CSV table of C-alpha atoms in Angstrom, one decimal:
chain,number,residue,atom,x,y,z
A,1,GLY,CA,-105.4,193.0,227.0
A,2,ILE,CA,-108.1,195.9,228.3
A,3,SER,CA,-111.0,193.3,229.6
A,4,SER,CA,-110.9,190.7,231.8
A,5,VAL,CA,-113.2,188.2,232.6
A,6,CYS,CA,-115.1,186.9,235.9
A,7,THR,CA,-117.4,183.4,236.8
A,8,PRO,CA,-120.1,183.2,239.5
A,9,LEU,CA,-119.4,181.1,242.5
A,10,ASP,CA,-121.0,177.4,241.9
A,11,ALA,CA,-121.4,174.7,244.8
A,12,GLU,CA,-118.4,172.5,243.0
A,13,CYS,CA,-115.8,175.4,243.2
A,14,ARG,CA,-116.7,176.6,246.3
A,15,GLY,CA,-113.9,175.9,249.2
A,16,LEU,CA,-112.1,173.2,247.3
A,17,SER,CA,-108.6,172.0,248.9
A,18,SER,CA,-107.4,170.4,245.7
A,19,PHE,CA,-107.7,171.9,242.3
A,20,THR,CA,-105.3,172.8,239.4
A,21,VAL,CA,-105.5,176.5,237.4
A,22,ALA,CA,-104.0,175.6,234.1
A,23,LEU,CA,-103.4,178.0,230.6
A,24,TRP,CA,-101.6,179.7,228.1
A,25,LEU,CA,-100.1,183.2,229.1
A,26,TRP,CA,-98.4,185.8,226.6
A,27,VAL,CA,-96.6,188.5,228.7
A,28,ASN,CA,-95.2,191.7,226.7
A,29,ASN,CA,-92.5,192.2,228.9
A,30,VAL,CA,-90.5,190.2,231.8
A,31,THR,CA,-89.3,193.7,233.3
A,32,ALA,CA,-92.1,194.2,235.1
A,33,GLY,CA,-92.2,193.6,238.8
A,34,ALA,CA,-95.3,192.0,240.7
A,35,ALA,CA,-98.1,194.7,240.3
A,36,THR,CA,-101.8,194.7,239.8
A,37,PRO,CA,-101.8,195.1,235.8
A,38,THR,CA,-99.4,191.6,235.9
A,39,THR,CA,-102.0,189.7,238.0
A,40,PHE,CA,-103.4,187.3,235.5
A,41,PHE,CA,-106.2,184.9,237.5
A,42,THR,CA,-107.5,185.7,240.8
A,43,THR,CA,-110.0,184.6,243.4
A,44,ARG,CA,-110.4,188.0,245.2
A,45,ALA,CA,-113.9,189.8,245.4
A,46,THR,CA,-112.8,193.2,245.9
A,47,ASN,CA,-109.7,194.8,246.7
A,48,CYS,CA,-108.2,195.3,250.4
A,49,THR,CA,-110.6,192.7,252.0
A,50,ASN,CA,-107.3,190.5,252.2
A,51,GLY,CA,-109.3,186.8,252.0
A,52,PRO,CA,-109.1,184.5,253.7
A,53,TYR,CA,-108.9,182.0,251.1
A,54,GLU,CA,-108.3,184.3,248.3
A,55,MET,CA,-105.6,183.8,245.5
A,56,MET,CA,-104.2,185.4,242.8
A,57,LEU,CA,-101.1,184.2,239.7
A,58,ARG,CA,-99.1,186.8,238.7
A,59,MET,CA,-95.9,187.9,236.5
A,60,ASN,CA,-92.8,189.4,238.7
A,61,THR,CA,-90.5,189.8,236.0
A,62,ASN,CA,-89.6,186.8,234.7
A,63,LYS,CA,-91.1,184.5,237.1
A,64,VAL,CA,-94.7,183.6,238.0
A,65,ARG,CA,-95.9,184.3,241.4
A,66,MET,CA,-98.8,182.6,243.6
A,67,MET,CA,-100.2,184.9,246.4
A,68,SER,CA,-102.1,183.5,249.2
A,69,THR,CA,-103.6,184.7,252.0
A,70,GLY,CA,-104.8,180.8,253.0
A,71,ASN,CA,-106.8,180.2,256.2
A,72,THR,CA,-105.1,183.6,257.5
A,73,THR,CA,-105.6,187.5,256.7
A,74,SER,CA,-102.2,188.4,255.1
A,75,TRP,CA,-100.8,187.6,251.7
A,76,THR,CA,-98.1,185.0,251.7
A,77,SER,CA,-96.1,184.9,248.2
A,78,VAL,CA,-94.1,182.6,246.1
A,79,ASP,CA,-92.5,182.8,242.7
A,80,THR,CA,-91.2,180.0,239.9
A,81,THR,CA,-87.8,179.0,240.9
A,82,GLY,CA,-87.8,178.5,236.9
A,83,ALA,CA,-88.3,181.3,234.6
A,84,VAL,CA,-90.7,182.0,231.4
A,85,PRO,CA,-88.8,181.3,227.9
A,86,GLY,CA,-89.4,185.4,227.3
A,87,PRO,CA,-91.8,187.8,226.1
A,88,ASN,CA,-94.0,188.1,223.2
A,89,GLN,CA,-94.8,184.5,223.0
A,90,TRP,CA,-97.0,181.8,224.1
A,91,PHE,CA,-96.0,179.4,227.4
A,92,HIS,CA,-98.4,177.2,229.1
A,93,VAL,CA,-98.6,178.1,233.4
A,94,ALA,CA,-100.3,175.3,235.8
A,95,TYR,CA,-100.7,175.4,239.2
A,96,VAL,CA,-101.8,172.4,241.3
A,97,ILE,CA,-102.8,172.9,244.9
A,98,THR,CA,-103.9,170.2,247.5
A,99,PRO,CA,-103.6,170.3,251.2
A,100,ALA,CA,-99.8,169.0,250.6
A,101,GLY,CA,-98.4,172.3,249.5
A,102,VAL,CA,-98.3,174.2,246.0
A,103,THR,CA,-96.2,172.8,242.4
A,104,ALA,CA,-95.6,175.6,239.2
A,105,TYR,CA,-95.3,173.9,235.9
A,106,ILE,CA,-93.8,175.8,232.9
A,107,ASN,CA,-94.5,174.2,229.6
A,108,GLY,CA,-95.1,171.2,231.6
A,109,GLN,CA,-91.9,171.2,233.3
A,110,PRO,CA,-92.1,171.5,237.5
A,111,ALA,CA,-90.8,175.2,238.3
A,112,GLY,CA,-91.0,175.6,241.8
A,113,THR,CA,-92.9,173.8,244.9
A,114,SER,CA,-94.2,175.6,248.4
A,115,THR,CA,-95.0,173.9,251.4
A,116,ALA,CA,-95.8,177.4,253.3
A,117,ALA,CA,-98.9,177.1,255.9
A,118,ALA,CA,-100.7,179.5,253.7
A,119,MET,CA,-100.1,177.7,250.1
A,120,LYS,CA,-101.2,174.0,252.2
A,121,THR,CA,-104.7,176.0,253.3
A,122,THR,CA,-105.5,177.7,250.0
A,123,LEU,CA,-108.8,176.9,248.7
A,124,LEU,CA,-110.2,178.0,245.7
A,125,THR,CA,-112.7,180.4,247.0
A,126,PRO,CA,-113.9,180.5,250.3
A,127,PRO,CA,-116.0,178.3,251.9
A,128,ASP,CA,-118.7,180.6,253.1
A,129,ARG,CA,-118.7,182.3,249.7
A,130,PRO,CA,-122.5,182.9,248.7
A,131,LEU,CA,-123.4,181.0,245.7
A,132,GLY,CA,-124.0,183.5,242.6
A,133,ASP,CA,-121.3,186.1,243.8
A,134,PHE,CA,-117.8,186.1,242.5
A,135,GLY,CA,-115.9,183.0,242.5
A,136,PHE,CA,-113.0,183.7,239.8
A,137,GLY,CA,-111.5,185.3,237.1
A,138,PHE,CA,-108.6,186.7,234.7
A,139,GLY,CA,-107.4,189.5,233.4
A,140,HIS,CA,-107.7,191.6,236.4
A,141,TYR,CA,-106.7,191.5,239.9
A,142,HIS,CA,-110.0,191.6,242.0
A,143,LEU,CA,-113.6,191.9,240.4
A,144,ALA,CA,-114.1,195.4,240.4
A,145,THR,CA,-110.6,196.0,239.0
A,146,PRO,CA,-110.8,199.2,236.9
A,147,GLN,CA,-109.3,199.4,232.9
A,148,THR,CA,-106.2,200.4,234.1
A,149,GLY,CA,-105.4,197.9,236.3
A,150,GLN,CA,-106.2,195.3,234.5
A,151,PHE,CA,-103.7,192.7,232.8
A,152,THR,CA,-102.0,194.0,229.7
A,153,GLY,CA,-100.7,190.3,228.1
A,154,ARG,CA,-103.1,187.5,226.7
A,155,LEU,CA,-104.6,184.2,227.8
A,156,ASP,CA,-105.9,181.7,226.3
A,157,ASP,CA,-108.1,178.0,227.3
A,158,VAL,CA,-108.2,179.2,230.7
A,159,ARG,CA,-109.1,175.5,232.9
A,160,VAL,CA,-109.6,175.4,236.2
A,161,TYR,CA,-110.0,171.7,237.3
A,162,GLY,CA,-111.4,170.3,240.7
A,163,ARG,CA,-108.8,167.9,241.3
A,164,ALA,CA,-105.2,167.9,241.5
A,165,LEU,CA,-103.7,166.6,238.0
A,166,SER,CA,-100.4,165.0,237.6
A,167,GLN,CA,-97.1,166.1,235.8
A,168,ALA,CA,-98.5,163.9,232.4
A,169,GLU,CA,-101.3,165.1,232.9
A,170,VAL,CA,-100.8,169.2,232.8
A,171,GLN,CA,-98.6,167.4,229.9
A,172,GLN,CA,-101.3,165.8,228.1
A,173,VAL,CA,-103.6,169.6,227.9
A,174,ILE,CA,-100.7,171.2,226.2
A,175,ASP,CA,-100.4,168.5,223.9
A,176,THR,CA,-103.7,168.6,222.7
A,177,ALA,CA,-103.8,172.6,223.1
A,178,ASP,CA,-106.4,174.1,220.3
A,179,ALA,CA,-104.7,177.1,220.9
A,180,LEU,CA,-100.8,176.3,219.2
A,181,PRO,CA,-101.1,176.1,215.6
A,182,ASP,CA,-99.7,173.4,213.7
A,183,LEU,CA,-96.9,175.1,210.7
A,184,ARG,CA,-96.5,173.0,207.4
A,185,VAL,CA,-94.0,174.8,204.9
A,186,ALA,CA,-95.2,174.1,201.4
A,187,GLY,CA,-93.3,173.4,198.1
A,188,GLY,CA,-89.9,174.1,199.4
A,189,ALA,CA,-91.0,177.8,200.6
A,190,THR,CA,-89.3,180.2,202.9
A,191,LEU,CA,-91.6,181.0,206.3
A,192,ALA,CA,-89.9,183.9,208.4
A,193,ALA,CA,-91.3,183.6,211.7
A,194,GLN,CA,-92.4,186.7,213.3
A,195,GLY,CA,-91.6,188.4,216.2
A,196,ALA,CA,-88.7,187.6,219.2
A,197,THR,CA,-90.1,183.5,219.3
A,198,ASN,CA,-93.1,181.5,218.1
A,199,THR,CA,-94.5,178.5,219.4
A,200,VAL,CA,-96.1,175.8,217.6
A,201,ARG,CA,-97.6,172.3,218.0
A,202,THR,CA,-95.9,170.5,215.5
A,203,LEU,CA,-93.5,171.5,212.4
A,204,SER,CA,-93.6,170.1,208.7
A,205,GLY,CA,-93.4,169.9,204.7
A,206,GLU,CA,-90.9,170.9,203.0
A,207,GLY,CA,-88.5,174.2,203.0
A,208,TYR,CA,-87.2,177.1,205.4
A,209,VAL,CA,-88.2,178.4,208.4
A,210,SER,CA,-86.4,181.4,209.1
A,211,GLY,CA,-86.4,182.6,212.7
A,212,ALA,CA,-86.5,181.2,215.7
A,213,LEU,CA,-89.1,178.4,216.5
A,214,THR,CA,-90.1,176.7,219.3
A,215,VAL,CA,-91.9,172.9,218.4
A,216,LEU,CA,-93.7,171.3,221.9
A,217,ASP,CA,-94.7,168.0,219.9
A,218,ARG,CA,-93.0,166.8,216.8
A,219,VAL,CA,-91.1,167.8,213.6
A,220,SER,CA,-90.9,165.7,210.6
A,221,ALA,CA,-89.7,166.3,207.0
A,222,GLY,CA,-92.9,166.0,204.5
A,223,ASP,CA,-95.9,165.1,205.2
A,224,ASP,CA,-97.8,162.2,207.0
A,225,ALA,CA,-99.2,160.6,203.8
A,226,GLY,CA,-97.8,161.5,200.6
A,227,THR,CA,-94.4,162.6,201.6
A,228,PRO,CA,-91.9,163.0,198.8
A,229,ALA,CA,-88.4,160.8,199.1
A,230,GLY,CA,-86.1,162.8,199.7
A,231,ALA,CA,-87.8,166.2,201.3
A,232,THR,CA,-85.4,168.0,203.2
A,233,LEU,CA,-87.1,170.8,206.1
A,234,MET,CA,-84.8,173.6,207.7
A,235,ALA,CA,-85.1,175.9,210.5
A,236,GLU,CA,-82.7,178.6,211.6
A,237,GLN,CA,-83.2,178.0,214.9
A,238,VAL,CA,-85.5,175.4,216.1
A,239,THR,CA,-85.9,175.0,219.8
A,240,LEU,CA,-87.4,171.2,221.2
A,241,ALA,CA,-89.8,170.6,224.1
A,242,PRO,CA,-88.7,167.7,225.7
A,243,ASP,CA,-91.3,165.5,225.0
A,244,ALA,CA,-90.7,166.4,221.5
A,245,VAL,CA,-90.1,164.2,218.8
């Protein structure tokens, strides 16, 4: 994209020490190193301020990187231990921050933790930032980011919770996401999945899916109601999420 979103700071967000950032992310490649155009979430108000109590989330090749100043004026960076599924597909990223440290999730699965001092002292925004000023934003690395420095992938369903979500709650966010479609193949048709991989919530119906497909929730032949006897649903390459059935 070539646009970004900024939210004004309110009293509920200011100085939070336990919170969760969750969102759906689409990146165009997994080869670009960490840089300003790979940053997709930030609480950094201006360039070169360096906190304290500012944070950013960005891509670093095929890993997600969290950067935080904590209670200092220098950045600490921590990459996920797990890699994202790949480019040109939707995947879910969640960061749970508490005074005990940071836990990252990719598609609901643990993808690394950190108890570095800066991570343990991360706040959603500085406790003394004036209400109504910049709170947090996505699609850029600070409030005044020029268009050339903005995030070039896609974002959807960005959520900030004022508490630490459990892994089960992160998974529930994924399972109930409106951003993912339910795919139904009708009447024995053949469907060609577009792009390297597609991610859907459910797959059902009768027919054949060519190409690669990732299903996060459920695969079932026929329909939930009135399923014809002997309905056959085939797919060339299906990857099931850990909790899919």
